[in-house]
GROMACS .gro file of C-alpha atoms in nm:
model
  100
    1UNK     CA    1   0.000   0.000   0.000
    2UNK     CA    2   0.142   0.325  -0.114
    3UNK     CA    3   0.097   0.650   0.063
    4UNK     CA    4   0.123   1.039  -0.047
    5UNK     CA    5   0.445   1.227   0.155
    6UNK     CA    6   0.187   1.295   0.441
    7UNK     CA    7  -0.003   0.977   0.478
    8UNK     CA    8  -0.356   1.085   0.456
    9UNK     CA    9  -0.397   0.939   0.090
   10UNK     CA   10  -0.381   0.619   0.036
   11UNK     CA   11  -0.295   0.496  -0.330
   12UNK     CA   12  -0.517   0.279  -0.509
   13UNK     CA   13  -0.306   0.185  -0.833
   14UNK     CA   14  -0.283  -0.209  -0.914
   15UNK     CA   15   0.004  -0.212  -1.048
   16UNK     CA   16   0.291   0.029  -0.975
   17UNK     CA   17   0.607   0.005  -1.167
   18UNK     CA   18   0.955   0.214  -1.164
   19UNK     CA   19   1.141   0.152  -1.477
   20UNK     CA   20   1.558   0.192  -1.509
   21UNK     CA   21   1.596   0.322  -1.882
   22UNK     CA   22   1.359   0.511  -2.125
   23UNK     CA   23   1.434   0.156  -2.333
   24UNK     CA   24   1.232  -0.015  -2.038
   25UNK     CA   25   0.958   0.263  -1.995
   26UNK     CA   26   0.875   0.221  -2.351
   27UNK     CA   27   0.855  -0.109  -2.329
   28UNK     CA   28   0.595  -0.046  -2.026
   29UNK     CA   29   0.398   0.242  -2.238
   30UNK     CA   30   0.375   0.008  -2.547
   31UNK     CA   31   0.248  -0.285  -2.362
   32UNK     CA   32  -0.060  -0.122  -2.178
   33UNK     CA   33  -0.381   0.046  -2.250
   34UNK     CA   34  -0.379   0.291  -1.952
   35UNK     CA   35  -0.050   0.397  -1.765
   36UNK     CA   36  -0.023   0.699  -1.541
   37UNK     CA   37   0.284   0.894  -1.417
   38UNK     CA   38   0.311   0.949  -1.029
   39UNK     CA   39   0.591   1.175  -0.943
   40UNK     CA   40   0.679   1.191  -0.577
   41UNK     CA   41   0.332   1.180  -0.421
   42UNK     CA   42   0.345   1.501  -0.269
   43UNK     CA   43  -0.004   1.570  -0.292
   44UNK     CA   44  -0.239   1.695  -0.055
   45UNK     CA   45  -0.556   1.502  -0.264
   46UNK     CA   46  -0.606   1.160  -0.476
   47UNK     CA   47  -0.531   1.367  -0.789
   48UNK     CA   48  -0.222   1.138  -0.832
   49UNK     CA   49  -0.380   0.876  -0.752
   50UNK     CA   50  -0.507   0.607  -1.045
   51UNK     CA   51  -0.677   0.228  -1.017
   52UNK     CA   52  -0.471   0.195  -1.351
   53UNK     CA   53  -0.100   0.128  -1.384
   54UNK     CA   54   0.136   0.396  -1.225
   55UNK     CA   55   0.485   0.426  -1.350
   56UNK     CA   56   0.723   0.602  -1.131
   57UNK     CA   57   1.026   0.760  -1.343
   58UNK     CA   58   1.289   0.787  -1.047
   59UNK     CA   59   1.544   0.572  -1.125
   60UNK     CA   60   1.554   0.713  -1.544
   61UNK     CA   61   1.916   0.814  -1.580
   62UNK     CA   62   1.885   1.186  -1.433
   63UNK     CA   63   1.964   1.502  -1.678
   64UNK     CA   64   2.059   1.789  -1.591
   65UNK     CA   65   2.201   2.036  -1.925
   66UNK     CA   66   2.265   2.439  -1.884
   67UNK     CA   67   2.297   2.633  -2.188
   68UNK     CA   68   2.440   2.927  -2.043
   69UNK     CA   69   2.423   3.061  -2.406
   70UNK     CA   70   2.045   3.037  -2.469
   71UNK     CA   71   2.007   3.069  -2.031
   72UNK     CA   72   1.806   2.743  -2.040
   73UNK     CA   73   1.840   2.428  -1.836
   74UNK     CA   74   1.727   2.098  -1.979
   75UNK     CA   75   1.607   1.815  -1.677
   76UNK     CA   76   1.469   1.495  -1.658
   77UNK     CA   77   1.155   1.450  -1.571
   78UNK     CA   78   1.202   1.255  -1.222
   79UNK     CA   79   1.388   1.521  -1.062
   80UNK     CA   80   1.286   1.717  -0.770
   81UNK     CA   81   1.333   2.080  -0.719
   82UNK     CA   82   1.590   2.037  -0.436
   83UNK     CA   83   1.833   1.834  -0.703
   84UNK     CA   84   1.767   2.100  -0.989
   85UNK     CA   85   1.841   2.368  -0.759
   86UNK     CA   86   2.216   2.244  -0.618
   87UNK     CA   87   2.298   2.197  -1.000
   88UNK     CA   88   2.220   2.549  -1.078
   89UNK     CA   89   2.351   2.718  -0.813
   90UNK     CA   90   2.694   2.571  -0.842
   91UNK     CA   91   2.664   2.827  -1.201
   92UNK     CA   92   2.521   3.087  -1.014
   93UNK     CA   93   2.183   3.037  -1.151
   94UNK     CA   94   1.810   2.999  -0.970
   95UNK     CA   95   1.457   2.905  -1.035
   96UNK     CA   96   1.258   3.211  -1.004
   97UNK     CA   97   0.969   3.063  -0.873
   98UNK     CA   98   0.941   2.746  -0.655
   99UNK     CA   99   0.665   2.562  -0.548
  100UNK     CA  100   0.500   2.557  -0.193
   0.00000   0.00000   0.00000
């Protein structure tokens, strides 16, 4: 049984899978009708929440690209704010705008 970061939703997904390679999650895509992406649960309601299969993309191979010329920064899709942020401030970068 899966929870949200708080504890006061309870998942209801049967069948919750974490793929290691964009190889493997298209493989998972391909081979069902209904698939839903979960990121880290921190949710206050069921909106994340699915009776169909959840994929969880955590352990993809992590990106992280600056393009100090264009002032852009290309990340994967798994990643949480706290490991974009440490990335970009190393350049002296920032988000301008976090969430809650």
């Amino acid at each position: 049984m899966r929870k949200n970061w708080s504890g006061n939703v309870i998942f209801q997904e049967n069948e919750y899978l974490e793929p290691k390679s964009i190889g493997e999650l298209q493989e998972l895509i391909e081979s069902r009708s209904h698939i839903h992406v979960r990121g880290s649960g921190h949710s206050f309601n069921s909106i994340a929440d699915s009776t169909k299969s959840i994929v969880n993309l955590a352990s993809i191979p992590q990106v992280i690209e600056l393009d100090e010329a264009k002032r852009c920064v290309k990340v994967s899709s798994s990643l949480k704010y706290g490991e974009i942020v440490e990335t970009i401030e190393s350049k002296g970068w920032a988000i301008s705008n976090l969430a809650s």
